[in-house]
PDB file of C-alpha atoms in Angstrom:
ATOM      1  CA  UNK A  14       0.000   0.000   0.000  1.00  0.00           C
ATOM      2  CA  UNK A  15       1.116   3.468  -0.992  1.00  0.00           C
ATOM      3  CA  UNK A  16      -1.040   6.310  -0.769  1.00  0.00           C
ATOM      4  CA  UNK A  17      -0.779   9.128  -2.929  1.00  0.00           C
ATOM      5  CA  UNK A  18      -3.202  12.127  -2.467  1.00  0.00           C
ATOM      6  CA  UNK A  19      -3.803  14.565  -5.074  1.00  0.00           C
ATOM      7  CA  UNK A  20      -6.443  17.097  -6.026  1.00  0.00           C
ATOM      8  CA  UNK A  21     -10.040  16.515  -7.733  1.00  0.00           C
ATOM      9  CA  UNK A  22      -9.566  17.059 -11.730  1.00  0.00           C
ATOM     10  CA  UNK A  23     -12.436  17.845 -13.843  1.00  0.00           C
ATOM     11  CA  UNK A  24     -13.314  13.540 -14.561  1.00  0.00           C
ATOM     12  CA  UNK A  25     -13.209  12.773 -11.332  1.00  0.00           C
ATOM     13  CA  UNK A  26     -16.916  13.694 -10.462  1.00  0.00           C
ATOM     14  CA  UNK A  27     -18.692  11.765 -13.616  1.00  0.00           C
ATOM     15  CA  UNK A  28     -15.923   8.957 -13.467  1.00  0.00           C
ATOM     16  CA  UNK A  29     -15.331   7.939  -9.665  1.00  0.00           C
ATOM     17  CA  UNK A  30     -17.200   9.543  -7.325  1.00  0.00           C
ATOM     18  CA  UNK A  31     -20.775   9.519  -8.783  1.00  0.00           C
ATOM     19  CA  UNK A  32     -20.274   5.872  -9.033  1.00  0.00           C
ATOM     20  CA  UNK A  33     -19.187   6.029  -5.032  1.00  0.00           C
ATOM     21  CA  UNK A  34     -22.144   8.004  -3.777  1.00  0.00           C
ATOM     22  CA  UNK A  35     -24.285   5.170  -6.040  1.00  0.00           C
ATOM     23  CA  UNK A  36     -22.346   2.596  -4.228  1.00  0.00           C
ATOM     24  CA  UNK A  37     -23.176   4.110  -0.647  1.00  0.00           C
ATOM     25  CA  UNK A  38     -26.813   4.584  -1.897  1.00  0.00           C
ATOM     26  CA  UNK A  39     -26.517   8.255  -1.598  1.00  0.00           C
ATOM     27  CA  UNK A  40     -27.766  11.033  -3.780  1.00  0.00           C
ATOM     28  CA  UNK A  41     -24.664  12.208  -5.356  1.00  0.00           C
ATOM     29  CA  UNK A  42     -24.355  16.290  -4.940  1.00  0.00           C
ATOM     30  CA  UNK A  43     -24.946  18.123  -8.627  1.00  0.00           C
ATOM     31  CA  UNK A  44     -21.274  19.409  -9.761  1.00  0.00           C
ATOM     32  CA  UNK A  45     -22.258  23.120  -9.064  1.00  0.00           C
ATOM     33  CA  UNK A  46     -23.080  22.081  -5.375  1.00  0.00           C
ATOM     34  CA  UNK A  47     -19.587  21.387  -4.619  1.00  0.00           C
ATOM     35  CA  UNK A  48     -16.570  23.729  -4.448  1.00  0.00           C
ATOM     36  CA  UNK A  49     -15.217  24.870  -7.676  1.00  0.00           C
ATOM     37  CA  UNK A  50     -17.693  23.114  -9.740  1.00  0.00           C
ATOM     38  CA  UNK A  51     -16.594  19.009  -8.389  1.00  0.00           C
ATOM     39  CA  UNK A  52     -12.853  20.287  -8.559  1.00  0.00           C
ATOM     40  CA  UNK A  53     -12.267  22.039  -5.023  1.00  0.00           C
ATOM     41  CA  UNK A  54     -10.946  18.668  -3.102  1.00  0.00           C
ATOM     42  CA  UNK A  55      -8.634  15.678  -2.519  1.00  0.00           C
ATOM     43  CA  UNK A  56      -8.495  12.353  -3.653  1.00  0.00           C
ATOM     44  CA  UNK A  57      -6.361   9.537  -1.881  1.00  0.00           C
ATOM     45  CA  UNK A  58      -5.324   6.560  -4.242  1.00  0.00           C
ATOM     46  CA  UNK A  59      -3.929   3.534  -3.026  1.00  0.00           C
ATOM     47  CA  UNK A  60      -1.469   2.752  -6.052  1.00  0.00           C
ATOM     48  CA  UNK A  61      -3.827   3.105  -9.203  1.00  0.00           C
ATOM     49  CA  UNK A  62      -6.880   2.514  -6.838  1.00  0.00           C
ATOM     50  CA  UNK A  63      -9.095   5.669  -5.624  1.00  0.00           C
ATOM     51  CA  UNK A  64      -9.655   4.962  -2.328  1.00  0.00           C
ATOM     52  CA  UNK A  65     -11.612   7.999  -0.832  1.00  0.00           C
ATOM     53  CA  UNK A  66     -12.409  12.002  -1.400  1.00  0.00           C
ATOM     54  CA  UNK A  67     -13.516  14.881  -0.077  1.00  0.00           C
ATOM     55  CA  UNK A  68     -14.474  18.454  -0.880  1.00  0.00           C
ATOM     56  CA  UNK A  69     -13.219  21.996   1.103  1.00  0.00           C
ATOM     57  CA  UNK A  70     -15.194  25.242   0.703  1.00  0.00           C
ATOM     58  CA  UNK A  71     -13.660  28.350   1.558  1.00  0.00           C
ATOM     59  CA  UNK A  72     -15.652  31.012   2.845  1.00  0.00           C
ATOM     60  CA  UNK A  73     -15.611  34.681   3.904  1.00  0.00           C
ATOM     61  CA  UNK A  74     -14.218  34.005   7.161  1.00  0.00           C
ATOM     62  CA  UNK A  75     -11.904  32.071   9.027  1.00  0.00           C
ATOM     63  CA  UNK A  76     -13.856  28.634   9.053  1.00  0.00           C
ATOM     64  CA  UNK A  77     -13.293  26.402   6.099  1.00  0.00           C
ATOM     65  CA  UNK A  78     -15.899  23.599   5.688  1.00  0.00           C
ATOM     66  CA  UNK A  79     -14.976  20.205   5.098  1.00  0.00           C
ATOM     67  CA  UNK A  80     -17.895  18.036   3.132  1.00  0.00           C
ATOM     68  CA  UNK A  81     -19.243  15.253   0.999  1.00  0.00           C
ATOM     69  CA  UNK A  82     -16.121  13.166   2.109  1.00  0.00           C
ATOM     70  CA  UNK A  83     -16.804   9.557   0.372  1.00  0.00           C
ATOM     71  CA  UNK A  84     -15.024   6.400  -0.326  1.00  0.00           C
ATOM     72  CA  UNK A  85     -14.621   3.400  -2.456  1.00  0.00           C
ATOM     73  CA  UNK A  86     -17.569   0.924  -1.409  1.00  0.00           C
ATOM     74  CA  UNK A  87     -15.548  -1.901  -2.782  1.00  0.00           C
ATOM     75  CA  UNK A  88     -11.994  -0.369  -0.942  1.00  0.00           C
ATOM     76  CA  UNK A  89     -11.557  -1.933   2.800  1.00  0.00           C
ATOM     77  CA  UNK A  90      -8.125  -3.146   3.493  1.00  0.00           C
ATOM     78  CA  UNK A  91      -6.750   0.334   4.480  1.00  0.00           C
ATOM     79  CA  UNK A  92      -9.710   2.453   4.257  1.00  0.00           C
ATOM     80  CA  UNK A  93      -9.238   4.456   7.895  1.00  0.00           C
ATOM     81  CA  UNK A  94      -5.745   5.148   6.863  1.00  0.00           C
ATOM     82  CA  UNK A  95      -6.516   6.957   3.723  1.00  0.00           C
ATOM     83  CA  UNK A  96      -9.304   8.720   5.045  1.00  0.00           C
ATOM     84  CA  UNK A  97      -7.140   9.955   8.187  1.00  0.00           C
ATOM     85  CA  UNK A  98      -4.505  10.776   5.383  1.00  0.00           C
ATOM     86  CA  UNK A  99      -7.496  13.158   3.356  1.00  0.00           C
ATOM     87  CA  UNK A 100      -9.105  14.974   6.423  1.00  0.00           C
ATOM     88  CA  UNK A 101      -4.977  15.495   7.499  1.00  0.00           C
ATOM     89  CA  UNK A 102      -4.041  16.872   3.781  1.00  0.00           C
ATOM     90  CA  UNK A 103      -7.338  19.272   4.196  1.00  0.00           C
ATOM     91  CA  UNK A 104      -6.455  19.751   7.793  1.00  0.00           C
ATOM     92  CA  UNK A 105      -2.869  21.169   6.146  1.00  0.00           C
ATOM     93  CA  UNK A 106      -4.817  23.106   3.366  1.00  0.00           C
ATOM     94  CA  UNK A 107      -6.410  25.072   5.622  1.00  0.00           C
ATOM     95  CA  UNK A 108      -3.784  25.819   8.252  1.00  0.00           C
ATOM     96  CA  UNK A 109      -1.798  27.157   4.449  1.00  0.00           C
ATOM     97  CA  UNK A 110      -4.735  29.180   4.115  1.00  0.00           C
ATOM     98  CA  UNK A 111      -4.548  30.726   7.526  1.00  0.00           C
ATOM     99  CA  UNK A 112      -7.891  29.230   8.385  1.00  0.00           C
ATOM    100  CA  UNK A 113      -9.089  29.292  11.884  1.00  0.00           C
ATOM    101  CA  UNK A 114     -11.775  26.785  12.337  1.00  0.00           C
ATOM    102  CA  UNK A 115     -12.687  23.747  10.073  1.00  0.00           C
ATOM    103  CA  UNK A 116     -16.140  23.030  10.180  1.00  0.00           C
ATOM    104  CA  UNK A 117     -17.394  19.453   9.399  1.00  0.00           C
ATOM    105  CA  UNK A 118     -21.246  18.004   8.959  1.00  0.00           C
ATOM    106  CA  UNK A 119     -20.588  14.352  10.070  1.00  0.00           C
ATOM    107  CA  UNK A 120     -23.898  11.376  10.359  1.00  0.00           C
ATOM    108  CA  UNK A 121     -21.091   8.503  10.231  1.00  0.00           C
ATOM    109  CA  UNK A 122     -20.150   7.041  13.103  1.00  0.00           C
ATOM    110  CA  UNK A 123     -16.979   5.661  11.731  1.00  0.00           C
ATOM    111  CA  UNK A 124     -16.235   9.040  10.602  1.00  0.00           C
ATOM    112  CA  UNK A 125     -17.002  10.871  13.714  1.00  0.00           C
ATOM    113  CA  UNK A 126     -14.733   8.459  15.388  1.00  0.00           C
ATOM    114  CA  UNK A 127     -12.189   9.569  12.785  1.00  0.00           C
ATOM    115  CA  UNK A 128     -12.303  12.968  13.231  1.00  0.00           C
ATOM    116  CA  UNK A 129     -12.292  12.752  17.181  1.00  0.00           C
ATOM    117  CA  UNK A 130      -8.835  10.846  16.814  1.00  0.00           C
ATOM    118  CA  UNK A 131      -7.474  13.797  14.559  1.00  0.00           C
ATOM    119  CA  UNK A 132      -8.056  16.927  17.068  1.00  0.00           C
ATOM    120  CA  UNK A 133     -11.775  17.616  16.595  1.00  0.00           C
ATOM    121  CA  UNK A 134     -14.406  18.292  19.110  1.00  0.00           C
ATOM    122  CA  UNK A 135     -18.174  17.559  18.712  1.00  0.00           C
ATOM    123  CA  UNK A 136     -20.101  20.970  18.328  1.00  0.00           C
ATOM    124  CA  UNK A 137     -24.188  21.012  18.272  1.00  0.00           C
ATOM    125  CA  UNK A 138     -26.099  17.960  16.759  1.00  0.00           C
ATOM    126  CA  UNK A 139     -28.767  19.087  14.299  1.00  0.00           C
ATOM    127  CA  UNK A 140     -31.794  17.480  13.247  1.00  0.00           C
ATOM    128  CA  UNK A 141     -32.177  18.458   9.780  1.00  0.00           C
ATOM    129  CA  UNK A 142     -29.958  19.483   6.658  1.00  0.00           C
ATOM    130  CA  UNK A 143     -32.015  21.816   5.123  1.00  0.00           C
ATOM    131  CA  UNK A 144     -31.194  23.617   1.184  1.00  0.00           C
ATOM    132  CA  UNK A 145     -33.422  25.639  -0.754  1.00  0.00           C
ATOM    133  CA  UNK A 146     -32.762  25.720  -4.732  1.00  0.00           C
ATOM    134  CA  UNK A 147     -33.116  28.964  -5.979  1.00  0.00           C
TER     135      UNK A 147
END
């Protein structure tokens, strides 16, 4: 296993992670949902192999939001370790960007476990995600 991490290109969206959000049974976000139109992430490859992803928006502030993290369905050997290696590289990112806080919408257990190990605290629980489409 080596890991390589590198950002989202333009065929990532309609060629991997689509597929992944399928896989997951989740309704992928539309391209123009995420940060620079699908592009504004990381993905973590295990040789040729994409293992997992994740997107960063930057806002008008000092919080950075980390979202829509998602990974190979058919990828377990070393899943934790890649996804520990993505939140770390965004983690980095944003400390380059002189970001403050890191804000993250989590419903996975394994994830929240994740992020926990990595430095993060649990804020407010929320009920609902709620988006209206203008």
């Amino acid at each position: 296993m080596e890991f390589t991490v590198r950002k989202l290109n333009t065929t990532d969206y309609d060629d991997i992670l689509v597929g992944w959000w399928k896989g997951w049974k989740w309704t992928p976000p539309t391209r123009d949902f995420l940060p620079e139109n699908g592009e504004g992430g990381f993905i973590v490859l295990d040789g040729d192999t994409p293992v997992c992803a994740g997107f960063v928006y930057i806002t008008n502030s000092k919080v950075a939001w980390c979202e829509f993290i998602i990974s190979n369905p058919n990828y377990k050997d070393h899943r934790k370790e890649a996804l520990s290696l993505l939140v770390e590289t965004i983690n980095t990112l944003c400390i380059e960007l002189k970001m403050k806080y890191i804000y993250a919408l989590l419903k996975s257990n394994s994830l929240i476990d994740l992020y926990s190990n990595l430095g993060y605290k649990q804020a407010d629980s929320y009920k609902s995600e709620m988006i209206k489409v203008l």
